[in-house]
Short mmCIF file of C-alpha atoms and ligand atoms in Angstrom, two decimals:
data_model
loop_
_atom_site.label_atom_id
_atom_site.label_comp_id
_atom_site.label_asym_id
_atom_site.label_seq_id
_atom_site.Cartn_x
_atom_site.Cartn_y
_atom_site.Cartn_z
CA MET A 1 96.71 84.32 81.37
CA SER A 2 95.53 87.53 82.90
CA SER A 3 98.01 90.31 83.56
CA ARG A 4 99.35 91.05 87.00
CA ARG A 5 97.29 94.19 86.99
CA ASP A 6 94.09 92.26 86.25
CA PHE A 7 95.00 89.66 88.82
CA LEU A 8 95.49 92.32 91.45
CA LYS A 9 92.28 94.04 90.49
CA ILE A 10 90.40 90.80 90.88
CA THR A 11 92.09 89.41 93.94
CA GLY A 12 92.09 92.77 95.66
CA LEU A 13 88.34 92.69 95.71
CA ALA A 14 87.25 90.37 98.44
CA SER A 15 83.94 89.47 99.98
CA VAL A 16 80.79 91.44 99.73
CA GLY A 17 77.69 92.11 101.65
CA ALA A 18 75.26 94.80 102.41
CA PHE A 19 75.12 97.61 104.85
CA THR A 20 73.83 96.27 108.12
CA ALA A 21 71.56 98.31 110.32
CA SER A 22 72.91 98.55 113.83
CA SER A 23 71.17 97.80 117.05
CA CYS A 24 69.89 101.16 118.03
CA LYS A 25 68.73 102.80 121.18
CA LEU A 26 65.66 104.93 121.06
CA GLN A 27 66.82 108.17 122.52
CA THR A 28 64.30 110.81 121.64
CA GLN A 29 60.84 110.55 120.28
CA ASP A 30 58.36 113.06 119.05
CA LYS A 31 54.89 112.47 117.75
CA ALA A 32 55.85 112.79 114.12
CA LYS A 33 58.87 110.48 114.01
CA SER A 34 61.35 108.54 116.07
CA VAL A 35 64.98 109.51 116.09
CA LYS A 36 67.29 106.64 116.93
CA THR A 37 70.76 107.33 118.13
CA VAL A 38 73.78 105.14 118.71
CA ARG A 39 76.33 106.71 120.98
CA PRO A 40 79.21 106.34 121.44
CA ILE A 41 80.22 104.77 118.15
CA VAL A 42 83.35 104.48 116.05
CA VAL A 43 83.73 103.33 112.46
CA SER A 44 86.82 103.01 110.33
CA THR A 45 87.89 101.78 106.93
CA TRP A 46 89.15 98.28 106.16
CA LYS A 47 89.90 95.30 108.36
CA ASN A 48 92.70 96.99 110.27
CA GLY A 49 90.01 99.31 111.53
CA LEU A 50 89.12 96.52 113.98
CA HIS A 51 92.37 97.10 115.92
CA ALA A 52 92.07 100.84 115.67
CA ASN A 53 88.44 100.80 116.81
CA LYS A 54 89.36 98.71 119.85
CA LYS A 55 91.66 101.47 121.04
CA ALA A 56 89.15 104.16 120.16
CA TRP A 57 86.42 102.26 122.01
CA GLU A 58 88.51 102.18 125.22
CA ILE A 59 88.46 105.96 125.12
CA LEU A 60 84.85 106.38 124.05
CA SER A 61 83.42 103.81 126.45
CA SER A 62 85.09 105.47 129.40
CA GLY A 63 83.57 108.83 128.55
CA GLY A 64 86.51 110.19 126.55
CA ARG A 65 86.36 112.64 123.67
CA ALA A 66 85.89 111.66 120.05
CA ILE A 67 88.94 113.69 119.03
CA ASP A 68 91.14 111.59 121.32
CA ALA A 69 89.53 108.40 120.07
CA VAL A 70 90.15 109.17 116.39
CA GLU A 71 93.76 110.14 117.06
CA LYS A 72 94.72 107.27 119.37
CA GLY A 73 92.72 104.76 117.35
CA VAL A 74 94.50 105.28 114.04
CA MET A 75 97.88 105.49 115.81
CA VAL A 76 97.59 101.74 116.36
CA VAL A 77 97.65 101.20 112.60
CA GLU A 78 100.34 103.83 112.03
CA ALA A 79 102.64 101.88 114.37
CA ASP A 80 101.90 98.50 112.77
CA PRO A 81 104.80 97.45 110.49
CA ASP A 82 102.57 94.86 108.81
CA ASP A 83 100.23 97.51 107.44
CA ILE A 84 101.99 98.53 104.26
CA THR A 85 99.78 101.50 103.46
CA VAL A 86 99.98 103.48 106.70
CA GLY A 87 102.80 104.94 108.81
CA TYR A 88 105.69 102.70 109.86
CA GLY A 89 106.08 99.91 107.29
CA GLY A 90 104.23 101.87 104.58
CA LEU A 91 105.45 101.25 101.04
CA PRO A 92 107.75 104.00 99.77
CA ASP A 93 107.44 106.22 96.74
CA ARG A 94 109.27 105.40 93.50
CA ASP A 95 112.47 106.92 94.90
CA GLY A 96 112.37 104.87 98.10
CA PHE A 97 111.02 107.52 100.48
CA VAL A 98 108.13 106.73 102.83
CA THR A 99 106.03 109.89 102.73
CA LEU A 100 102.95 110.19 104.90
CA ASP A 101 99.66 112.11 104.67
CA ALA A 102 97.23 112.58 107.56
CA SER A 103 94.35 114.77 108.69
CA ILE A 104 92.16 115.30 111.71
CA MET A 105 89.05 117.35 112.54
CA ASP A 106 87.26 117.99 115.80
CA GLU A 107 83.67 118.81 116.70
CA LYS A 108 84.26 122.54 116.47
CA GLY A 109 85.32 122.34 112.85
CA ASN A 110 88.98 122.77 113.73
CA ALA A 111 91.19 120.94 111.28
CA GLY A 112 94.84 120.00 110.92
CA SER A 113 96.82 118.04 108.40
CA VAL A 114 100.26 117.12 107.18
CA CYS A 115 101.35 115.88 103.79
CA ALA A 116 104.51 114.33 102.36
CA LEU A 117 105.86 114.03 105.89
CA GLN A 118 108.88 111.76 106.34
CA ASN A 119 110.50 109.99 109.30
CA ILE A 120 107.69 110.48 111.83
CA MET A 121 105.70 107.46 112.90
CA HIS A 122 102.51 109.28 113.87
CA PRO A 123 101.53 111.86 111.25
CA VAL A 124 98.00 112.04 112.70
CA SER A 125 99.43 113.39 115.96
CA VAL A 126 101.46 115.97 114.06
CA ALA A 127 98.25 116.92 112.23
CA ARG A 128 96.56 117.38 115.60
CA LYS A 129 99.40 119.64 116.73
CA VAL A 130 99.04 121.68 113.54
CA MET A 131 95.35 122.04 114.40
CA GLU A 132 95.92 122.98 118.02
CA LYS A 133 99.20 124.87 118.04
CA THR A 134 99.33 126.80 114.78
CA PRO A 135 97.11 129.27 112.93
CA HIS A 136 97.31 126.96 109.90
CA VAL A 137 95.50 123.88 108.66
CA MET A 138 98.16 122.10 106.64
CA LEU A 139 101.94 121.74 106.74
CA ALA A 140 103.86 120.00 103.98
CA GLY A 141 107.13 118.09 103.60
CA GLU A 142 110.19 119.66 105.17
CA GLY A 143 108.16 122.27 107.04
CA ALA A 144 105.91 119.60 108.52
CA LEU A 145 108.96 117.63 109.65
CA GLN A 146 110.59 120.71 111.15
CA PHE A 147 107.38 121.48 113.05
CA ALA A 148 107.07 117.87 114.25
CA VAL A 149 110.63 117.86 115.59
CA GLU A 150 110.02 121.20 117.33
CA GLN A 151 106.98 119.62 118.96
CA GLY A 152 109.09 116.78 120.33
CA PHE A 153 108.34 114.02 117.81
CA LYS A 154 111.25 111.64 117.30
CA GLU A 155 112.65 111.05 113.83
CA MET A 156 113.03 107.45 112.73
CA ASN A 157 113.48 105.35 109.61
CA LEU A 158 110.00 104.23 108.54
CA LEU A 159 111.17 101.97 105.71
CA THR A 160 111.01 98.40 107.02
CA GLU A 161 112.95 95.54 105.42
CA LYS A 162 109.68 94.14 104.09
CA ALA A 163 108.73 97.44 102.41
CA LYS A 164 112.26 97.89 101.08
CA LYS A 165 112.18 94.43 99.51
CA ALA A 166 108.82 95.18 97.87
CA TRP A 167 110.24 98.43 96.49
CA GLU A 168 113.34 96.67 95.16
CA LYS A 169 111.12 94.12 93.46
CA TRP A 170 108.99 96.88 91.98
CA LYS A 171 112.13 98.59 90.66
CA GLU A 172 112.87 95.55 88.49
CA THR A 173 110.14 96.79 86.13
CA SER A 174 109.45 100.24 87.63
CA LYS A 175 106.01 100.12 86.10
CA TYR A 176 104.10 103.10 87.36
CA GLU A 177 100.55 101.90 87.71
CA PRO A 178 98.56 104.09 90.02
CA VAL A 179 95.89 101.47 90.48
CA ILE A 180 94.51 100.69 93.89
CA ASN A 181 95.05 97.00 94.31
CA ILE A 182 95.53 94.37 96.90
CA GLU A 183 98.83 95.84 98.08
CA ASN A 184 97.45 99.28 98.38
CA HIS A 185 94.47 98.85 100.66
CA ASP A 186 94.17 99.76 104.30
CA THR A 187 94.51 103.51 104.48
CA ILE A 188 92.61 104.21 107.62
CA GLY A 189 89.85 106.79 107.90
CA MET A 190 88.01 106.91 111.22
CA LEU A 191 84.88 108.67 112.46
CA ALA A 192 83.72 108.67 116.07
CA ILE A 193 80.88 110.13 118.11
CA ASP A 194 81.45 110.34 121.85
CA SER A 195 78.95 110.13 124.72
CA ALA A 196 78.50 113.89 124.59
CA GLY A 197 77.36 113.56 120.97
CA ASN A 198 80.42 115.20 119.45
CA ILE A 199 81.90 113.90 116.21
CA SER A 200 85.53 113.89 115.08
CA GLY A 201 87.38 112.33 112.16
CA SER A 202 90.87 111.30 111.13
CA CYS A 203 92.62 109.79 108.14
CA THR A 204 96.20 108.55 107.74
CA THR A 205 98.14 106.86 104.94
CA SER A 206 101.44 106.36 103.18
CA GLY A 207 99.46 106.94 99.98
CA LEU A 208 99.85 105.06 96.75
CA ALA A 209 102.72 102.61 96.67
CA PHE A 210 105.59 103.75 94.42
CA LYS A 211 103.88 107.06 93.70
CA MET A 212 105.87 109.94 92.24
CA HIS A 213 108.03 111.66 94.84
CA GLY A 214 106.04 114.61 96.13
CA ARG A 215 102.66 113.15 95.23
CA VAL A 216 99.99 114.00 97.81
CA GLY A 217 96.67 112.18 97.92
CA ASP A 218 93.22 112.94 99.23
CA SER A 219 93.79 111.83 102.84
CA PRO A 220 95.29 115.10 104.15
CA ILE A 221 92.98 117.33 102.10
CA ILE A 222 90.19 118.52 104.36
CA GLY A 223 86.94 117.75 102.56
CA ALA A 224 88.50 115.18 100.23
CA GLY A 225 89.80 112.26 102.31
CA MET A 226 87.97 113.29 105.47
CA TYR A 227 85.43 115.83 106.65
CA CYS A 228 83.10 116.22 109.57
CA ASP A 229 80.59 118.75 110.78
CA ASN A 230 79.10 118.44 114.24
CA GLU A 231 75.65 119.46 113.00
CA VAL A 232 75.51 116.74 110.39
CA GLY A 233 78.08 113.92 110.58
CA GLY A 234 81.27 112.92 108.86
CA ALA A 235 82.77 111.02 105.96
CA VAL A 236 86.09 109.44 105.03
CA ALA A 237 87.43 108.11 101.76
CA THR A 238 89.83 105.40 100.68
CA GLY A 239 91.16 104.35 97.32
CA MET A 240 92.58 106.26 94.39
CA GLY A 241 92.87 109.69 95.95
CA GLU A 242 92.93 111.60 92.69
CA LEU A 243 89.28 110.69 92.01
CA VAL A 244 88.28 111.74 95.51
CA MET A 245 90.15 115.04 95.18
CA LYS A 246 88.52 115.84 91.85
CA THR A 247 85.07 115.44 93.40
CA LEU A 248 85.87 116.63 96.95
CA GLY A 249 84.22 113.43 98.10
CA SER A 250 84.01 113.62 101.88
CA PHE A 251 82.70 117.18 101.84
CA LEU A 252 80.18 116.15 99.20
CA VAL A 253 78.93 113.27 101.36
CA VAL A 254 78.51 115.52 104.41
CA GLU A 255 76.71 118.18 102.37
CA LEU A 256 74.36 115.56 100.92
CA MET A 257 73.56 114.41 104.46
CA ARG A 258 72.96 118.04 105.41
CA GLN A 259 70.39 118.19 102.64
CA GLY A 260 68.55 115.26 104.22
CA LYS A 261 70.07 112.20 102.57
CA SER A 262 70.85 109.19 104.76
CA PRO A 263 74.54 108.26 105.07
CA GLN A 264 73.94 105.36 102.68
CA GLU A 265 72.20 107.54 100.10
CA ALA A 266 74.94 110.14 100.42
CA VAL A 267 77.86 107.76 99.85
CA GLU A 268 76.07 106.18 96.89
CA GLU A 269 75.54 109.58 95.31
CA ALA A 270 79.19 110.50 95.85
CA ILE A 271 80.26 107.30 94.08
CA LEU A 272 77.81 108.08 91.26
CA ARG A 273 79.40 111.52 90.94
CA ILE A 274 82.73 109.82 90.22
CA VAL A 275 81.06 107.49 87.73
CA LYS A 276 79.51 110.47 85.91
CA LYS A 277 82.54 112.74 85.93
CA ILE A 278 85.53 110.44 85.57
CA PRO A 279 85.39 108.27 82.43
CA GLU A 280 88.14 105.88 83.52
CA TYR A 281 86.53 105.21 86.92
CA LYS A 282 86.41 101.43 86.32
CA LYS A 283 90.19 101.21 86.62
CA TYR A 284 90.13 102.33 90.23
CA GLN A 285 88.72 101.52 93.61
CA ILE A 286 87.09 104.16 95.80
CA GLY A 287 85.32 103.49 99.09
CA TYR A 288 83.33 105.99 101.13
CA LEU A 289 82.29 105.60 104.74
CA ALA A 290 79.86 108.02 106.39
CA LEU A 291 78.43 108.47 109.86
CA ASP A 292 75.56 110.79 110.67
CA LYS A 293 75.00 112.52 114.00
CA ASN A 294 72.61 109.78 115.10
CA GLY A 295 75.18 107.07 114.56
CA ASN A 296 73.76 105.73 111.30
CA VAL A 297 76.43 104.42 108.94
CA GLY A 298 76.69 104.36 105.15
CA ALA A 299 79.37 102.62 103.09
CA TYR A 300 79.70 102.19 99.34
CA CYS A 301 82.45 101.63 96.84
CA LEU A 302 83.13 101.26 93.13
CA HIS A 303 84.41 97.68 93.09
CA LYS A 304 83.49 94.79 95.30
CA GLY A 305 85.84 94.43 98.24
CA PHE A 306 85.65 97.46 100.50
CA ASN A 307 84.79 96.80 104.13
CA TYR A 308 84.68 98.78 107.33
CA ALA A 309 84.91 98.16 111.05
CA ARG A 310 82.20 99.33 113.44
CA TYR A 311 82.31 99.40 117.23
CA ALA A 312 79.18 100.32 119.19
CA ASP A 313 77.07 98.85 121.99
CA ASN A 314 80.18 96.92 123.14
CA LYS A 315 80.20 95.04 119.85
CA SER A 316 83.00 95.06 117.31
CA GLU A 317 82.26 93.95 113.76
CA LEU A 318 83.59 94.03 110.22
CA ILE A 319 80.99 94.83 107.58
CA ASP A 320 81.22 94.50 103.80
CA ALA A 321 80.11 97.50 101.78
CA ASP A 322 77.81 97.34 98.81
CA TYR A 323 79.39 98.32 95.49
CA TYR A 324 78.57 99.95 92.17
CA ILE A 325 80.22 97.79 89.51
CA LYS A 326 78.24 94.57 89.40
CA GLY A 327 78.36 91.76 86.87
C1 SD4 B 1 95.69 107.99 98.51
N1 SD4 B 1 93.50 107.51 99.32
O1 SD4 B 1 96.79 108.40 98.88
C2 SD4 B 1 94.88 107.16 99.49
C3 SD4 B 1 95.20 105.72 99.28
C4 SD4 B 1 94.25 104.76 99.96
O2 SD4 B 1 93.69 102.66 100.65
O3 SD4 B 1 93.20 105.10 100.41
N2 SD4 B 1 94.55 103.51 100.05
O4 SD4 B 1 95.25 108.19 97.39
#
């Protein structure tokens, strides 16, 4: 019989498909080549991205800003108690504390983030306040909470009964296995381009289930879990954050696109970087999602099973990403 860990690795990896080209509008054309753009557009990681994108699309389709779309969009998932990897209802750390990481970036390159934040349902909104109201980029733990309360955020208990039960069950063995598995999916990273052509990004998570108290992942690290640059595009990451942090994945993807790679080529190269540099890569899942300034999307992951939600041209869809480890 296979171990629980193997079972989770296998069952956590669902259906597969290939990157699908979107219906595109020909916006500009010169004699040498056509440049197709899709605008507005929003993409986000995993199936729960469908709900988040719906909210983001309301904003984008009525002429709103990408920065508002990426904040309000992921807030839907942060408030969802059934999503056990983000915000309210997120699984706690090994000591029973729900600690949240989030980041946000706007089209001007402004960035804000919070890490190890407790008792606040919407860390992405606190991250936005850090970006807009402070001279800093990142606030951590107690300081982040103090700032959030000063800004009018309400404190609440984020540990739901369901998450508490899962933690109590985990404590029976207390096996610390930092493996991204079926229970640990659904961190949401979102990228949006508005009608004005501006890009913004966000990322929010409760991080790895039963992580060490104080552990911070890639999601709030600008350039690791999320990065965007209005000249080029953006990228977000999901999966075992330590691998993303070691390779500064989202920044890498954006820089590869800056050098002329397509979003798909860029995310594949970023996954290959992990394969080359991190010998134990097979034990973990990593998914990258990228959006260039023309609205082209790239998605790629280590193991079969990563998908992303795309909303453009009034159409919402869930698309399976291609993956590295085959056979
Ligand atoms: C982390 N990258 O904290 C996050 C976890 C994640 O889907 O993406 N889960 O390492």
